[in-house]
């Protein structure tokens, strides 16, 4: 899928999973993680994102 904003999105994406085919295509990223009961990397601090724990529980814990 072509995304007009992919370059801008990539500049601010903190995802450290390098082979991800959804990087820069936020709508696909959100849909993928939602289907897996997760949140995308951009919802987490860089430190927490590196753990790959993208659960809703971890999000609440980080933001409480």
Rosetta silent file (secondary structure, phi, psi, omega in degrees, C-alpha in Angstrom):
SEQUENCE: XXXXXXXXXXXXXXXXXXXXXXXXXXXXXXXXXXXXXXXXXXXXXXXXXXXXXXXXXXXXXXXX
SCORE:     score description
SCORE:     0.000 S_00000001
   1 L     0.000  132.958  175.544    0.000    0.000    0.000 S_00000001
   2 L   -83.154  138.862  178.621    1.290    3.445   -0.875 S_00000001
   3 L  -131.164  121.671 -179.700    1.149    6.009    1.899 S_00000001
   4 L   -63.735  -23.073 -176.627    1.732    9.688    1.227 S_00000001
   5 L  -102.256    8.725 -172.520    2.892   10.170    4.814 S_00000001
   6 H   -60.153  -37.980  179.128    5.231    7.173    5.104 S_00000001
   7 H   -65.840  -45.400  177.463    8.431    9.272    5.161 S_00000001
   8 H   -61.849  -44.262  179.937    7.046   11.561    7.869 S_00000001
   9 H   -61.687  -42.155  179.809    5.754    8.536    9.774 S_00000001
  10 H   -62.763  -36.089 -179.444    9.135    6.785    9.585 S_00000001
  11 H   -63.392  -27.092 -178.347   10.887    9.848   10.995 S_00000001
  12 H  -113.866    8.345  179.166    8.845    9.624   14.188 S_00000001
  13 L   -81.849  126.280 -179.843    8.399    5.844   14.449 S_00000001
  14 L  -101.443   13.717  179.366   10.159    4.358   17.476 S_00000001
  15 L   -66.797  129.205 -179.585    9.597    0.718   16.500 S_00000001
  16 L  -100.803    4.661  177.424   12.808   -1.284   16.869 S_00000001
  17 L   -84.636   94.825 -170.991   11.549   -4.363   15.000 S_00000001
  18 L   -62.301  -38.775 -178.588   13.583   -3.831   11.827 S_00000001
  19 L   -80.115   12.728 -177.102   12.042   -6.354    9.436 S_00000001
  20 L   -64.915  123.626  178.942    8.537   -4.936   10.026 S_00000001
  21 L   -80.054   -6.028 -177.346    6.759   -4.446    6.680 S_00000001
  22 L   -97.997   -2.369 -178.264    4.283   -1.986    8.257 S_00000001
  23 L   -57.182  129.964  179.500    6.794    0.694    9.292 S_00000001
  24 L    86.061   -8.389  178.975    5.627    4.072    8.104 S_00000001
  25 L  -116.247   80.437 -170.490    2.157    2.795    7.244 S_00000001
  26 H   -57.240  -40.017 -178.216    0.367    3.605   10.478 S_00000001
  27 H   -61.863  -38.152  177.461   -3.076    2.358    9.481 S_00000001
  28 H   -71.539  -38.456  179.057   -1.658   -1.109    8.771 S_00000001
  29 H   -62.749  -49.451 -179.903    0.420   -1.053   11.960 S_00000001
  30 H   -61.642  -44.408 -179.608   -2.536   -0.135   14.163 S_00000001
  31 H   -62.909  -41.763  179.376   -4.762   -2.751   12.500 S_00000001
  32 H   -62.074  -51.092 -177.680   -2.092   -5.446   12.913 S_00000001
  33 H   -68.305  -35.428  177.493   -1.472   -4.763   16.585 S_00000001
  34 H   -63.153  -41.165  178.553   -5.177   -4.376   17.361 S_00000001
  35 H   -64.027  -22.283  179.699   -5.843   -7.785   15.829 S_00000001
  36 L  -105.155   18.473 -179.241   -3.187   -9.166   18.195 S_00000001
  37 L    53.589   45.076  179.363   -4.550   -7.365   21.281 S_00000001
  38 E  -132.670  172.251  170.644   -1.553   -5.040   21.366 S_00000001
  39 L  -114.283  151.895  177.540   -0.728   -1.395   20.873 S_00000001
  40 L   -67.954  163.280 -178.755    1.856   -0.146   18.363 S_00000001
  41 H   -54.389  -35.666 -174.670    5.334    0.907   19.477 S_00000001
  42 H   -65.443  -11.058  176.632    4.465    4.603   19.245 S_00000001
  43 H   -83.297   -8.580 -174.097    2.200    4.256   22.292 S_00000001
  44 L  -118.513  157.819  173.158    5.213    3.418   24.465 S_00000001
  45 L   -66.313  160.762  179.555    8.379    5.122   25.594 S_00000001
  46 H   -58.894  -40.041 -179.209   11.512    4.078   23.761 S_00000001
  47 H   -62.621  -46.940 -179.370   12.707    2.158   26.820 S_00000001
  48 H   -71.242  -37.277 -179.759    9.515    0.116   27.149 S_00000001
  49 H   -57.142  -36.974 -178.465    9.199   -0.410   23.388 S_00000001
  50 L   -63.671  -16.131  178.350   12.538   -2.249   23.388 S_00000001
  51 L   -82.428  -13.140 -175.743   10.970   -4.961   25.596 S_00000001
  52 L    62.161   14.036  173.493    8.429   -5.783   22.858 S_00000001
  53 L   -88.250   96.498 -176.327    5.751   -5.937   25.570 S_00000001
  54 L  -108.297   29.669 -178.718    3.065   -4.016   23.739 S_00000001
  55 E   -74.721  158.673  175.815    0.195   -5.227   25.844 S_00000001
  56 H   -63.198  -36.990  178.802   -2.609   -3.018   27.083 S_00000001
  57 H   -60.271  -43.761  179.813   -1.563   -3.938   30.604 S_00000001
  58 H   -66.370  -36.977  177.351    1.973   -2.619   30.021 S_00000001
  59 H   -60.964  -46.574  179.356    0.544    0.578   28.544 S_00000001
  60 H   -63.880  -43.432  179.237   -1.583    1.177   31.642 S_00000001
  61 H   -59.436  -44.037 -179.061    1.355    0.364   33.919 S_00000001
  62 H   -68.644  -30.099 -173.323    3.615    2.812   32.115 S_00000001
  63 L  -105.320   15.680  178.822    1.028    5.571   32.131 S_00000001
  64 L   -94.012    0.000    0.000   -0.281    5.224   35.693 S_00000001
